[in-house]
Amino acid sequence: MRRLIEHYLPVGVLSAESVRERAPMTPFPAPNRLHIWWARRPLVASRAAVLASLVTDDFSHDAFLRALGINGDPREARKRVEQAKKEKKILKDPYGYKRAFTHNLDEKDKAFIKENLQTQGIEDISDLTLLDPTAGGGAIPFEAMRLGCNVIANDLNPVASLIERATLDYPRQFGKHGVEAYEKLAKEFLERLEKKLTPYFPKLAPNTQDTAYLYARTIQCPYCGGITPLSPVWSLNKEKGIKVKPNTKTLRCDYVIVDKKDEQRPTIARGDALCVFPECGRVIKGDEIKRQAQSGAMGEEMYAVVYRERIETRKKDGSRGKERVKKCYRIATEQDRDFSKVLAALEEKHLEWE
């Protein structure tokens, strides 16, 4: 008995929908938010692989795509999006249906699948068990569960195993009660965390929260003695970047945020660096960079801070609207670079941790 996957799998459609699943500026699938994993499979492709392995080759192609949540041609939709970009137009709904991974099987889907399985002598999909011994982030067993299969999943990596337990076991065991317990615990955790960390990472402005510190490795130019920061790219986002300002008096560099077109050119490329001090400007060979790194002379310097700012919005009637979070950048200050309190706290903890 031939399976559908042996002669039909719409790879082009699945590829286009998989890209759409992970499109920037749209909510990712919930499992992806639990923990970073290196090889997360697209949910729509995982469901397709499982379902196409269960049903026979005479299963309706339309019913198959419908069960995946694909109710159109994402390839053609993508072409329309690209064309609209060229024409600088905005398409409200180029695909005409929600992203496929958000689709849960309805009664019609279940009836089609059940009818096919019964021709194979299988009464119901719940009589089948999927085994995935190298489940990783858990996309394949997750989609098998959504189809109605029993699942056995595992991974040698204990982190992956824990991710799978949180992805597969906890929602099934606790349902909405698990969500409520998690939200309560998360709130308490964040309150405790903020209370403990505020003395070490003070807020420079209300309604802001630092989220990342941007560093560059530094080396001393062997010709002029100036400290040169190393980075192959100085972009912050599509509009802004960093400009390096050498200070000939201190032989160190200051930094400013500038428009993209004015950002600093790469200070390291193909293993060689370029001294940023204008009166020098010589190439620093890769061997010299390696020598400084191996001898412990290579330094590091924080040049910018990424932070989030909470912005209140107002409705037309003047009432308070939904709070908006904006991603911002600022140049690092001496206060940002002062980690003396952090280092002292870590030193106190070392004996306890050991």
mmCIF file of C-alpha atoms in Angstrom:
data_model
loop_
_atom_site.group_PDB
_atom_site.id
_atom_site.type_symbol
_atom_site.label_atom_id
_atom_site.label_comp_id
_atom_site.label_asym_id
_atom_site.label_seq_id
_atom_site.Cartn_x
_atom_site.Cartn_y
_atom_site.Cartn_z
ATOM 1 C CA MET A 1 0.000 0.000 0.000
ATOM 2 C CA ARG A 2 1.625 3.227 -1.192
ATOM 3 C CA ARG A 3 1.642 6.317 1.000
ATOM 4 C CA LEU A 4 0.869 9.793 -0.260
ATOM 5 C CA ILE A 5 4.372 11.005 0.584
ATOM 6 C CA GLU A 6 5.841 8.483 -1.866
ATOM 7 C CA HIS A 7 4.555 10.293 -4.937
ATOM 8 C CA TYR A 8 3.049 13.637 -3.846
ATOM 9 C CA LEU A 9 4.395 16.357 -1.627
ATOM 10 C CA PRO A 10 3.907 19.977 -2.795
ATOM 11 C CA VAL A 11 7.422 21.123 -1.927
ATOM 12 C CA GLY A 12 7.142 24.562 -3.558
ATOM 13 C CA VAL A 13 3.913 25.387 -1.746
ATOM 14 C CA LEU A 14 5.255 24.075 1.570
ATOM 15 C CA SER A 15 8.492 26.051 1.173
ATOM 16 C CA ALA A 16 6.607 29.288 0.511
ATOM 17 C CA GLU A 17 4.288 28.712 3.459
ATOM 18 C CA SER A 18 7.233 27.777 5.715
ATOM 19 C CA VAL A 19 8.938 31.083 4.885
ATOM 20 C CA ARG A 20 5.686 32.896 5.621
ATOM 21 C CA GLU A 21 5.437 31.045 8.952
ATOM 22 C CA ARG A 22 8.668 32.657 10.091
ATOM 23 C CA ALA A 23 8.206 36.039 8.468
ATOM 24 C CA PRO A 24 9.588 38.973 10.509
ATOM 25 C CA MET A 25 7.167 41.329 12.259
ATOM 26 C CA THR A 26 4.558 38.571 12.680
ATOM 27 C CA PRO A 27 4.013 36.333 15.725
ATOM 28 C CA PHE A 28 6.109 33.181 15.497
ATOM 29 C CA PRO A 29 4.561 29.804 16.352
ATOM 30 C CA ALA A 30 4.217 29.408 20.113
ATOM 31 C CA PRO A 31 6.723 26.526 20.483
ATOM 32 C CA ASN A 32 9.476 28.737 19.047
ATOM 33 C CA ARG A 33 9.036 31.139 21.973
ATOM 34 C CA LEU A 34 9.697 28.521 24.654
ATOM 35 C CA HIS A 35 13.427 28.246 24.103
ATOM 36 C CA ILE A 36 15.977 28.726 21.343
ATOM 37 C CA TRP A 37 16.741 25.550 19.438
ATOM 38 C CA TRP A 38 19.141 25.252 16.507
ATOM 39 C CA ALA A 39 17.029 23.245 14.093
ATOM 40 C CA ARG A 40 13.396 24.144 14.538
ATOM 41 C CA ARG A 41 11.370 22.645 11.705
ATOM 42 C CA PRO A 42 8.483 24.646 10.234
ATOM 43 C CA LEU A 43 5.212 23.398 11.705
ATOM 44 C CA VAL A 44 3.425 23.277 8.359
ATOM 45 C CA ALA A 45 6.189 21.132 6.810
ATOM 46 C CA SER A 46 6.197 18.854 9.861
ATOM 47 C CA ARG A 47 2.442 18.344 9.678
ATOM 48 C CA ALA A 48 2.698 17.648 5.949
ATOM 49 C CA ALA A 49 5.391 14.996 6.480
ATOM 50 C CA VAL A 50 3.412 13.227 9.218
ATOM 51 C CA LEU A 51 0.036 13.316 7.470
ATOM 52 C CA ALA A 52 1.432 12.309 4.070
ATOM 53 C CA SER A 53 3.097 9.315 5.756
ATOM 54 C CA LEU A 54 -0.214 8.153 7.271
ATOM 55 C CA VAL A 55 -2.683 8.405 4.383
ATOM 56 C CA THR A 56 -2.623 6.444 1.131
ATOM 57 C CA ASP A 57 -1.656 7.814 -2.274
ATOM 58 C CA ASP A 58 -5.292 8.193 -3.368
ATOM 59 C CA PHE A 59 -5.979 10.749 -0.626
ATOM 60 C CA SER A 60 -7.428 13.941 -2.111
ATOM 61 C CA HIS A 61 -4.758 16.567 -2.732
ATOM 62 C CA ASP A 62 -7.235 19.339 -1.977
ATOM 63 C CA ALA A 63 -8.224 17.682 1.306
ATOM 64 C CA PHE A 64 -4.514 17.291 2.150
ATOM 65 C CA LEU A 65 -3.748 20.988 1.614
ATOM 66 C CA ARG A 66 -6.898 21.962 3.499
ATOM 67 C CA ALA A 67 -5.841 19.839 6.501
ATOM 68 C CA LEU A 68 -2.484 21.659 6.445
ATOM 69 C CA GLY A 69 -4.286 25.022 6.518
ATOM 70 C CA ILE A 70 -3.165 26.030 3.006
ATOM 71 C CA ASN A 71 -6.215 27.486 1.283
ATOM 72 C CA GLY A 72 -4.512 29.223 -1.598
ATOM 73 C CA ASP A 73 -1.190 29.398 -3.433
ATOM 74 C CA PRO A 74 1.452 31.062 -1.216
ATOM 75 C CA ARG A 75 3.907 31.130 -4.140
ATOM 76 C CA GLU A 76 1.653 33.377 -6.207
ATOM 77 C CA ALA A 77 0.881 35.474 -3.126
ATOM 78 C CA ARG A 78 4.605 35.958 -2.553
ATOM 79 C CA LYS A 79 5.022 37.169 -6.135
ATOM 80 C CA ARG A 80 2.238 39.702 -5.589
ATOM 81 C CA VAL A 81 3.962 40.907 -2.414
ATOM 82 C CA GLU A 82 7.299 41.340 -4.206
ATOM 83 C CA GLN A 83 5.645 43.203 -7.069
ATOM 84 C CA ALA A 84 3.833 45.480 -4.615
ATOM 85 C CA LYS A 85 7.167 46.269 -2.946
ATOM 86 C CA LYS A 86 8.648 47.331 -6.281
ATOM 87 C CA GLU A 87 5.634 49.555 -6.910
ATOM 88 C CA LYS A 88 5.746 50.795 -3.300
ATOM 89 C CA LYS A 89 2.229 49.598 -2.620
ATOM 90 C CA ILE A 90 0.785 47.892 0.448
ATOM 91 C CA LEU A 91 -1.383 44.786 0.023
ATOM 92 C CA LYS A 92 -3.845 44.240 2.852
ATOM 93 C CA ASP A 93 -4.320 40.489 2.429
ATOM 94 C CA PRO A 94 -2.209 39.046 -0.400
ATOM 95 C CA TYR A 95 -2.595 35.437 0.768
ATOM 96 C CA GLY A 96 -6.340 35.405 1.446
ATOM 97 C CA TYR A 97 -6.033 33.034 4.409
ATOM 98 C CA LYS A 98 -4.337 32.902 7.784
ATOM 99 C CA ARG A 99 -0.896 31.360 8.132
ATOM 100 C CA ALA A 100 -1.231 27.605 7.840
ATOM 101 C CA PHE A 101 0.226 26.686 11.226
ATOM 102 C CA THR A 102 -2.674 28.466 12.970
ATOM 103 C CA HIS A 103 -5.171 26.027 11.436
ATOM 104 C CA ASN A 104 -6.580 23.307 13.700
ATOM 105 C CA LEU A 105 -8.310 20.340 12.095
ATOM 106 C CA ASP A 106 -12.068 20.810 11.831
ATOM 107 C CA GLU A 107 -14.674 18.039 11.576
ATOM 108 C CA LYS A 108 -14.412 17.949 7.785
ATOM 109 C CA ASP A 109 -10.639 17.449 7.934
ATOM 110 C CA LYS A 110 -10.987 14.731 10.561
ATOM 111 C CA ALA A 111 -13.670 12.931 8.545
ATOM 112 C CA PHE A 112 -11.488 12.796 5.403
ATOM 113 C CA ILE A 113 -8.513 11.431 7.365
ATOM 114 C CA LYS A 114 -10.619 8.905 9.296
ATOM 115 C CA GLU A 115 -12.239 7.597 6.096
ATOM 116 C CA ASN A 116 -8.818 7.006 4.517
ATOM 117 C CA LEU A 117 -7.413 5.300 7.613
ATOM 118 C CA GLN A 118 -10.398 2.974 7.808
ATOM 119 C CA THR A 119 -9.628 1.705 4.288
ATOM 120 C CA GLN A 120 -6.310 0.616 5.811
ATOM 121 C CA GLY A 121 -8.020 -1.204 8.665
ATOM 122 C CA ILE A 122 -7.282 1.558 11.193
ATOM 123 C CA GLU A 123 -10.380 2.655 13.057
ATOM 124 C CA ASP A 124 -9.073 6.050 14.215
ATOM 125 C CA ILE A 125 -5.912 8.144 14.099
ATOM 126 C CA SER A 126 -5.704 7.897 17.902
ATOM 127 C CA ASP A 127 -4.866 4.184 17.406
ATOM 128 C CA LEU A 128 -1.539 5.203 15.843
ATOM 129 C CA THR A 129 1.672 6.125 17.684
ATOM 130 C CA LEU A 130 4.465 8.253 16.247
ATOM 131 C CA LEU A 131 7.997 7.637 17.539
ATOM 132 C CA ASP A 132 10.576 10.412 17.148
ATOM 133 C CA PRO A 133 13.812 9.440 18.970
ATOM 134 C CA THR A 134 15.645 12.597 17.854
ATOM 135 C CA ALA A 135 12.834 15.111 18.290
ATOM 136 C CA GLY A 136 14.931 18.254 18.919
ATOM 137 C CA GLY A 137 12.606 21.234 19.328
ATOM 138 C CA GLY A 138 9.592 18.939 19.032
ATOM 139 C CA ALA A 139 7.929 20.227 15.829
ATOM 140 C CA ILE A 140 7.212 16.767 14.366
ATOM 141 C CA PRO A 141 5.689 15.200 17.520
ATOM 142 C CA PHE A 142 3.819 18.465 18.185
ATOM 143 C CA GLU A 143 2.120 18.323 14.794
ATOM 144 C CA ALA A 144 1.470 14.583 15.174
ATOM 145 C CA MET A 145 -0.373 15.356 18.425
ATOM 146 C CA ARG A 146 -2.398 18.080 16.709
ATOM 147 C CA LEU A 147 -3.421 15.502 14.097
ATOM 148 C CA GLY A 148 -4.581 13.202 16.910
ATOM 149 C CA CYS A 149 -1.768 10.629 17.081
ATOM 150 C CA ASN A 150 -0.201 9.262 20.228
ATOM 151 C CA VAL A 151 3.410 10.365 20.487
ATOM 152 C CA ILE A 152 6.682 9.085 21.943
ATOM 153 C CA ALA A 153 9.445 11.688 21.625
ATOM 154 C CA ASN A 154 12.958 11.945 23.014
ATOM 155 C CA ASP A 155 16.356 13.519 22.443
ATOM 156 C CA LEU A 156 19.819 12.811 23.817
ATOM 157 C CA ASN A 157 20.289 16.507 24.613
ATOM 158 C CA PRO A 158 18.660 17.234 28.002
ATOM 159 C CA VAL A 159 17.777 20.793 26.921
ATOM 160 C CA ALA A 160 15.843 19.446 23.930
ATOM 161 C CA SER A 161 14.180 16.855 26.149
ATOM 162 C CA LEU A 162 12.996 19.584 28.526
ATOM 163 C CA ILE A 163 11.737 21.716 25.605
ATOM 164 C CA GLU A 164 9.762 18.725 24.348
ATOM 165 C CA ARG A 165 8.232 18.160 27.785
ATOM 166 C CA ALA A 166 7.110 21.794 27.967
ATOM 167 C CA THR A 167 5.856 21.706 24.356
ATOM 168 C CA LEU A 168 4.045 18.373 24.428
ATOM 169 C CA ASP A 169 3.358 17.246 27.996
ATOM 170 C CA TYR A 170 2.528 20.377 29.975
ATOM 171 C CA PRO A 171 -0.231 21.755 27.693
ATOM 172 C CA ARG A 172 -1.867 18.322 27.601
ATOM 173 C CA GLN A 173 -1.614 17.844 31.383
ATOM 174 C CA PHE A 174 -2.544 21.308 32.614
ATOM 175 C CA GLY A 175 -4.364 23.086 29.764
ATOM 176 C CA LYS A 176 -5.441 26.658 30.585
ATOM 177 C CA HIS A 177 -4.620 26.144 34.265
ATOM 178 C CA GLY A 178 -0.984 25.779 33.205
ATOM 179 C CA VAL A 179 -1.135 29.113 31.393
ATOM 180 C CA GLU A 180 -2.627 30.842 34.446
ATOM 181 C CA ALA A 181 0.009 29.322 36.758
ATOM 182 C CA TYR A 182 2.786 30.308 34.342
ATOM 183 C CA GLU A 183 1.606 33.915 34.035
ATOM 184 C CA LYS A 184 1.377 34.248 37.824
ATOM 185 C CA LEU A 185 4.843 32.755 38.290
ATOM 186 C CA ALA A 186 6.333 34.853 35.465
ATOM 187 C CA LYS A 187 4.991 38.053 36.998
ATOM 188 C CA GLU A 188 6.487 37.223 40.385
ATOM 189 C CA PHE A 189 9.778 36.193 38.776
ATOM 190 C CA LEU A 190 10.075 39.491 36.873
ATOM 191 C CA GLU A 191 9.267 41.507 40.016
ATOM 192 C CA ARG A 192 11.969 39.717 42.002
ATOM 193 C CA LEU A 193 14.412 39.998 39.114
ATOM 194 C CA GLU A 194 13.905 43.739 38.676
ATOM 195 C CA LYS A 195 14.266 44.304 42.415
ATOM 196 C CA LYS A 196 17.582 42.426 42.490
ATOM 197 C CA LEU A 197 19.061 43.837 39.279
ATOM 198 C CA THR A 198 18.062 47.509 39.524
ATOM 199 C CA PRO A 199 21.009 48.406 41.831
ATOM 200 C CA TYR A 200 23.421 46.982 39.231
ATOM 201 C CA PHE A 201 21.635 48.116 36.065
ATOM 202 C CA PRO A 202 19.900 51.412 36.942
ATOM 203 C CA LYS A 203 17.360 52.851 34.513
ATOM 204 C CA LEU A 204 18.513 56.077 32.924
ATOM 205 C CA ALA A 205 14.928 57.111 32.112
ATOM 206 C CA PRO A 206 11.443 56.063 33.239
ATOM 207 C CA ASN A 207 9.456 53.615 31.074
ATOM 208 C CA THR A 208 12.655 52.216 29.575
ATOM 209 C CA GLN A 209 14.425 48.890 29.897
ATOM 210 C CA ASP A 210 17.908 48.022 28.624
ATOM 211 C CA THR A 211 17.771 44.808 26.608
ATOM 212 C CA ALA A 212 21.253 44.419 25.088
ATOM 213 C CA TYR A 213 24.755 45.832 25.242
ATOM 214 C CA LEU A 214 26.711 46.138 21.985
ATOM 215 C CA TYR A 215 30.456 45.536 22.251
ATOM 216 C CA ALA A 216 33.436 45.636 19.904
ATOM 217 C CA ARG A 217 36.765 43.903 20.403
ATOM 218 C CA THR A 218 39.654 46.385 20.493
ATOM 219 C CA ILE A 219 43.335 46.196 19.596
ATOM 220 C CA GLN A 220 46.213 48.658 19.861
ATOM 221 C CA CYS A 221 47.562 49.868 16.543
ATOM 222 C CA PRO A 222 51.270 48.821 16.445
ATOM 223 C CA TYR A 223 52.128 51.957 14.444
ATOM 224 C CA CYS A 224 50.416 54.862 16.254
ATOM 225 C CA GLY A 225 49.353 53.248 19.553
ATOM 226 C CA GLY A 226 45.680 54.164 19.084
ATOM 227 C CA ILE A 227 42.981 51.783 20.326
ATOM 228 C CA THR A 228 40.952 50.616 17.309
ATOM 229 C CA PRO A 229 37.549 48.896 17.715
ATOM 230 C CA LEU A 230 36.955 45.927 15.416
ATOM 231 C CA SER A 231 33.681 45.293 13.653
ATOM 232 C CA PRO A 232 32.778 44.127 10.139
ATOM 233 C CA VAL A 233 29.516 46.072 10.305
ATOM 234 C CA TRP A 234 28.390 49.105 12.290
ATOM 235 C CA SER A 235 24.675 49.061 11.464
ATOM 236 C CA LEU A 236 22.037 49.333 14.192
ATOM 237 C CA ASN A 237 18.988 48.970 11.958
ATOM 238 C CA LYS A 238 17.855 49.922 8.457
ATOM 239 C CA GLU A 239 18.023 53.648 9.222
ATOM 240 C CA LYS A 240 20.783 54.117 11.808
ATOM 241 C CA GLY A 241 24.382 53.120 12.385
ATOM 242 C CA ILE A 242 27.473 53.936 14.442
ATOM 243 C CA LYS A 243 30.223 56.390 13.550
ATOM 244 C CA VAL A 244 33.605 55.961 15.254
ATOM 245 C CA LYS A 245 35.225 59.237 16.385
ATOM 246 C CA PRO A 246 38.976 58.825 17.167
ATOM 247 C CA ASN A 247 40.283 61.035 19.979
ATOM 248 C CA THR A 248 43.936 61.837 19.276
ATOM 249 C CA LYS A 249 44.500 63.102 22.825
ATOM 250 C CA THR A 250 43.399 59.919 24.615
ATOM 251 C CA LEU A 251 44.193 57.567 21.701
ATOM 252 C CA ARG A 252 40.764 56.017 22.262
ATOM 253 C CA CYS A 253 37.490 56.331 20.365
ATOM 254 C CA ASP A 254 34.127 57.925 21.011
ATOM 255 C CA TYR A 255 30.952 56.842 19.235
ATOM 256 C CA VAL A 256 27.896 58.604 17.818
ATOM 257 C CA ILE A 257 24.673 57.358 16.254
ATOM 258 C CA VAL A 258 24.295 58.591 12.665
ATOM 259 C CA ASP A 259 22.116 58.041 9.616
ATOM 260 C CA LYS A 260 22.773 54.804 7.758
ATOM 261 C CA LYS A 261 24.592 56.546 4.896
ATOM 262 C CA ASP A 262 27.121 58.070 7.325
ATOM 263 C CA GLU A 263 27.890 54.970 9.405
ATOM 264 C CA GLN A 264 31.438 53.765 9.965
ATOM 265 C CA ARG A 265 33.016 51.618 7.292
ATOM 266 C CA PRO A 266 34.104 48.131 8.458
ATOM 267 C CA THR A 267 37.202 48.256 10.654
ATOM 268 C CA ILE A 268 38.024 44.604 10.056
ATOM 269 C CA ALA A 269 37.627 42.541 6.894
ATOM 270 C CA ARG A 270 39.149 39.258 5.705
ATOM 271 C CA GLY A 271 41.176 38.991 8.905
ATOM 272 C CA ASP A 272 42.923 42.369 8.604
ATOM 273 C CA ALA A 273 42.005 45.541 10.502
ATOM 274 C CA LEU A 274 42.250 49.215 9.584
ATOM 275 C CA CYS A 275 43.449 51.794 12.100
ATOM 276 C CA VAL A 276 40.705 54.409 12.541
ATOM 277 C CA PHE A 277 43.028 57.255 13.498
ATOM 278 C CA PRO A 278 43.219 59.552 10.430
ATOM 279 C CA GLU A 279 46.895 60.451 10.779
ATOM 280 C CA CYS A 280 47.709 56.725 10.694
ATOM 281 C CA GLY A 281 45.055 54.752 8.818
ATOM 282 C CA ARG A 282 47.379 51.798 8.237
ATOM 283 C CA VAL A 283 46.367 48.180 7.737
ATOM 284 C CA ILE A 284 46.894 45.982 10.798
ATOM 285 C CA LYS A 285 47.620 42.474 9.601
ATOM 286 C CA GLY A 286 45.728 39.455 10.882
ATOM 287 C CA ASP A 287 48.872 37.971 12.437
ATOM 288 C CA GLU A 288 49.233 41.039 14.672
ATOM 289 C CA ILE A 289 45.567 40.793 15.714
ATOM 290 C CA LYS A 290 46.076 37.120 16.597
ATOM 291 C CA ARG A 291 49.251 37.941 18.520
ATOM 292 C CA GLN A 292 47.449 40.513 20.675
ATOM 293 C CA ALA A 293 44.522 38.160 21.248
ATOM 294 C CA GLN A 294 46.765 35.244 22.262
ATOM 295 C CA SER A 295 48.836 37.403 24.602
ATOM 296 C CA GLY A 296 45.742 38.762 26.355
ATOM 297 C CA ALA A 297 46.246 42.287 25.008
ATOM 298 C CA MET A 298 43.003 42.353 23.023
ATOM 299 C CA GLY A 299 40.361 44.410 24.792
ATOM 300 C CA GLU A 300 36.643 45.040 24.470
ATOM 301 C CA GLU A 301 34.493 48.137 24.665
ATOM 302 C CA MET A 302 30.773 48.723 24.966
ATOM 303 C CA TYR A 303 29.737 51.293 22.391
ATOM 304 C CA ALA A 304 25.919 51.242 22.404
ATOM 305 C CA VAL A 305 22.898 50.072 24.382
ATOM 306 C CA VAL A 306 19.688 48.646 22.953
ATOM 307 C CA TYR A 307 16.641 49.492 25.036
ATOM 308 C CA ARG A 308 12.867 49.341 24.907
ATOM 309 C CA GLU A 309 10.687 52.320 25.617
ATOM 310 C CA ARG A 310 7.051 51.933 26.631
ATOM 311 C CA ILE A 311 4.926 54.605 24.965
ATOM 312 C CA GLU A 312 1.370 55.392 25.965
ATOM 313 C CA THR A 313 -1.119 55.886 23.147
ATOM 314 C CA ARG A 314 -4.452 57.688 23.132
ATOM 315 C CA LYS A 315 -7.666 56.798 21.364
ATOM 316 C CA LYS A 316 -9.702 59.338 19.391
ATOM 317 C CA ASP A 317 -11.923 59.959 22.420
ATOM 318 C CA GLY A 318 -8.866 60.807 24.516
ATOM 319 C CA SER A 319 -8.937 57.630 26.619
ATOM 320 C CA ARG A 320 -5.821 55.573 27.157
ATOM 321 C CA GLY A 321 -5.042 53.165 24.326
ATOM 322 C CA LYS A 322 -2.863 50.084 24.037
ATOM 323 C CA GLU A 323 0.698 50.588 25.254
ATOM 324 C CA ARG A 324 3.293 50.510 22.461
ATOM 325 C CA VAL A 325 6.854 49.256 22.865
ATOM 326 C CA LYS A 326 9.545 50.895 20.751
ATOM 327 C CA LYS A 327 13.047 49.527 20.172
ATOM 328 C CA CYS A 328 15.652 52.279 20.610
ATOM 329 C CA TYR A 329 19.414 52.768 20.709
ATOM 330 C CA ARG A 330 21.720 55.067 22.636
ATOM 331 C CA ILE A 331 25.468 55.508 23.025
ATOM 332 C CA ALA A 332 26.881 53.738 26.078
ATOM 333 C CA THR A 333 27.809 55.984 29.001
ATOM 334 C CA GLU A 334 30.538 55.554 31.603
ATOM 335 C CA GLN A 335 27.795 54.466 33.996
ATOM 336 C CA ASP A 336 26.838 51.683 31.550
ATOM 337 C CA ARG A 337 30.451 50.567 31.314
ATOM 338 C CA ASP A 338 30.973 50.502 35.081
ATOM 339 C CA PHE A 339 30.567 46.859 36.075
ATOM 340 C CA SER A 340 32.405 47.135 39.391
ATOM 341 C CA LYS A 341 29.239 46.406 41.423
ATOM 342 C CA VAL A 342 28.408 43.428 39.227
ATOM 343 C CA LEU A 343 31.913 41.990 39.532
ATOM 344 C CA ALA A 344 31.870 42.440 43.306
ATOM 345 C CA ALA A 345 28.495 40.658 43.541
ATOM 346 C CA LEU A 346 29.754 37.807 41.368
ATOM 347 C CA GLU A 347 32.858 37.468 43.520
ATOM 348 C CA GLU A 348 30.653 37.126 46.604
ATOM 349 C CA LYS A 349 28.636 34.382 44.911
ATOM 350 C CA HIS A 350 31.566 32.335 43.618
ATOM 351 C CA LEU A 351 32.186 30.350 46.801
ATOM 352 C CA GLU A 352 28.468 29.594 47.179
ATOM 353 C CA TRP A 353 28.220 28.400 43.557
ATOM 354 C CA GLU A 354 31.340 26.244 43.824
#
